[in-house]
Amino acid sequence: MVQYNIALIGFGGVNRALAQLVAERNEQWQAELGFRLNIVAVTDLDLGSVVSANGIDARMLVETKFERGGFAKLSGGSAEADNEKVIRHAPADIIAEATFTNPDDGEPAVSHCRWALESGKHVVTTNKGPAALAAAELKMLARRHHVAFEYEGAVMSGTPVIRMAKTTLAGACLTGFEGILNGTSNYVLGRMEAGLGFSAAVSEAQAMGYAEADPTADVEGYDVRLKVVILANELLGGALKPADVSCKGISSLTASDIEAAAKDGCRWKLIGSAYRNENGRIEASVAPRRLALDHPLAGVSGATNAISFRTDLLGAVTVTGPGAGRVETAYALLSDIIAIHRAEPAYTTKEAAE
Amino acid sequence: MVQYNIALIGFGGVNRALAQLVAERNEQWQAELGFRLNIVAVTDLDLGSVVSANGIDARMLVETKFERGGFAKLSGGSAEADNEKVIRHAPADIIAEATFTNPDDGEPAVSHCRWALESGKHVVTTNKGPAALAAAELKMLARRHHVAFEYEGAVMSGTPVIRMAKTTLAGACLTGFEGILNGTSNYVLGRMEAGLGFSAAVSEAQAMGYAEADPTADVEGYDVRLKVVILANELLGGALKPADVSCKGISSLTASDIEAAAKDGCRWKLIGSAYRNENGRIEASVAPRRLALDHPLAGVSGATNAISFRTDLLGAVTVTGPGAGRVETAYALLSDIIAIHRAEPAYTTKEAAE
């Protein structure tokens, strides 16, 4: 029986959903995927940290209502998060990093990833910060320590766009992509088409739980920009920083813009894209675009996300799926672990070859 | 340097496009994918067969205008196809089977695959016959001989739907799928929406080269039915035969059906689908369905294909891409070879372990 010991860094919606899946599906995973997960550590800024080499009961973790510092009551627990100590010293094979995204320098998540990789642990993360701002450094660190740094969930939650482009489209010669990569702004645009003004549509998105109290990152395109950086660097071999991507959001679109587009049989969408141009340079942008209704991305409605890959041998291949959601994003972590499991001989062989 | 010796069975559009890619891209593949291809044999009912252990110049193959039996003029050539002898005895690692699809018993392609697997050669094929009618037998044969039987191109040409579902959606718990899996019928429906009658739309599709002289397999759903069988058996663990799939085509749809749907904000699509029901049984069908315009498959227009996977953890994930085309289908063969190359340690290890 293969069992991976896993440490959960951040115990918000995503890692909590992963713990719930562990509680419910370990037996099924063992039969169908060939491994099970054993949670040996959890840290959370609010709740504290807990480490147990024998494993922490996943069901207890998700069913207990912990108060602030509440992990202190558990065996092996502390009211402090102790992230560095837990990440470096917990007996984990894999670190699941799901703390908040810091769009400026990626911290503290970048340090979390660095500590894990340095101590020979695989990292799976849904955090856009490390993936957008430090992927090159962290991938090099992972290679040096013969472990994986995987971040499928940083873009379109569990919809497997990164892995699809890298594995199932290998050899098709990807030349670029364009996508609807933010569900909140897509929802807002849909409501504006239905007649609401920008502010009213944002308020509704907030009431529905799609948009945060400060919707700036979603509606001004900053969230999409991080995702464009991640995809351009990972899939097109770029070395972009967010400042290299021109960025315009949807807040300046007016009801009459929306109407005028509809009259011409078009529809506004916030599109993040990157292409390798004739000189081999990557041109990347985030901007509202008027799409004809037969464009592959024009029909993507509500909070759904989609990405259209442009390839030399297949033309456009488009993937549409969820862009958010706790379970959907937790699945991204699982899919990263599945990829690590399937590549495991590669890691073991490399270590043995040293 | 890794080099795979490959034998092309059938030298029509698809294998000819693969030979063209070999002529143009071997150096690139070596650098980017880690292998090159060396064509050591070609057979064709019309042209004959040719075998050369040192390799046959791919550029010469695609640029020469061969007459009937023309391979006889080549060194190592014969005017006869000699399929069994070539498949069993040519020094090939991989057989690329791209002869015509026989929807009744899959022959002679099933025998081609059997001979190849029995003699320890990997099979990659775009042929729906073996994939729909003999996959269980051929997969068992492949396992016994520690080689691969891959058929990504049997559904949606090079759009990687089978490999996507099996690898990048692993663990998401696929419960079913529905798809637009025939470009010709989808094109005809689009033209009927534009005002043409069924017969006029079919004639136009024939003139455009989409539909064959006898369009029955496309418009009556038989082509889609084979693809539903392939996907249901491969992805849902079924053991379906074509007769298990109820099948209705689009030939009985009238202009007034199309109009009535449009009035209700709907659109007719020919949908192939399969689901595992509550009792664990697979229910599969091919039928025209009225889709609301916000259905993920409603916007798929022209000869494009799409499949919407229903999963437990992600909900619907939809892939849209080409469903036909010589280069697109040849890419499917390449993608199968890439998968074999990446799994190669597995094959080698198993053989060594015997």
XYZ file of C-alpha atoms in Angstrom, chain A residues 21 25 28-29 32-33 157-160 163-164 166-173 293-294 296 299 301 312-322 327-329 331-332 334-335 338 342, chain B residues 21 25 28-29 32-33 157-160 163-164 166-173 293-294 296 299 301 312-322 327-329 331-332 334-335 338 342:
90
model
C -12.263 14.208 0.597
C -12.574 8.777 -0.234
C -11.749 4.533 -3.034
C -8.457 6.280 -3.896
C -8.656 3.355 -8.007
C -5.555 5.544 -7.806
C -9.274 25.604 -10.010
C -9.414 21.872 -10.745
C -10.086 22.188 -14.482
C -6.833 20.614 -15.648
C -1.554 19.543 -17.228
C -3.657 19.230 -20.374
C 1.765 20.014 -21.030
C 0.864 16.359 -21.379
C -2.081 15.694 -23.680
C -1.209 18.499 -26.139
C 2.534 17.755 -26.161
C 3.917 17.921 -29.687
C 0.963 19.939 -31.016
C 3.134 23.091 -30.795
C -20.941 35.139 -30.936
C -19.332 32.241 -32.828
C -15.170 29.731 -28.916
C -20.716 31.331 -25.068
C -21.464 32.272 -19.261
C 0.073 24.556 -34.827
C -1.211 21.041 -35.576
C -4.748 21.136 -34.109
C -5.785 24.769 -34.437
C -7.850 25.874 -31.438
C -8.606 23.460 -28.604
C -10.839 24.945 -25.910
C -11.429 23.701 -22.375
C -14.395 24.992 -20.378
C -14.933 24.227 -16.711
C -15.213 25.558 -13.198
C -14.171 21.175 -3.773
C -13.150 21.999 -7.342
C -9.966 23.648 -6.087
C -9.486 18.466 -6.577
C -6.633 20.428 -8.154
C -5.530 15.849 -5.592
C -4.747 15.962 -9.310
C -1.932 11.931 -8.714
C 2.371 8.545 -11.483
C 5.383 15.457 -40.229
C 9.768 17.679 -37.722
C 12.339 19.241 -33.558
C 10.790 16.124 -31.981
C 11.479 18.652 -27.674
C 10.010 15.191 -27.201
C -9.159 13.184 -34.313
C -6.220 14.723 -32.446
C -8.281 16.554 -29.811
C -7.043 14.583 -26.814
C -6.181 10.824 -22.736
C -7.599 13.893 -21.024
C -7.957 9.103 -18.294
C -4.995 11.153 -17.121
C -5.808 14.775 -16.355
C -9.298 14.039 -14.950
C -8.205 10.976 -12.958
C -9.801 10.972 -9.515
C -12.540 13.443 -10.509
C -14.969 10.494 -10.826
C -28.503 28.120 -26.048
C -26.610 28.253 -22.725
C -22.117 23.929 -23.106
C -22.425 26.958 -29.337
C -20.699 25.234 -34.734
C -18.459 14.199 -9.473
C -15.843 16.668 -8.187
C -15.674 19.232 -11.026
C -19.146 19.154 -12.537
C -19.008 19.557 -16.322
C -15.669 19.942 -18.101
C -16.023 20.490 -21.841
C -13.383 20.123 -24.546
C -13.948 21.620 -27.988
C -11.664 21.014 -30.940
C -11.274 19.587 -34.415
C -2.975 16.607 -40.039
C -5.214 16.743 -36.956
C -5.726 12.970 -37.120
C -1.317 14.312 -34.649
C -3.436 11.764 -32.762
C 1.913 11.251 -32.697
C 0.199 11.866 -29.354
C 4.367 10.395 -27.103
C 6.583 8.612 -21.673
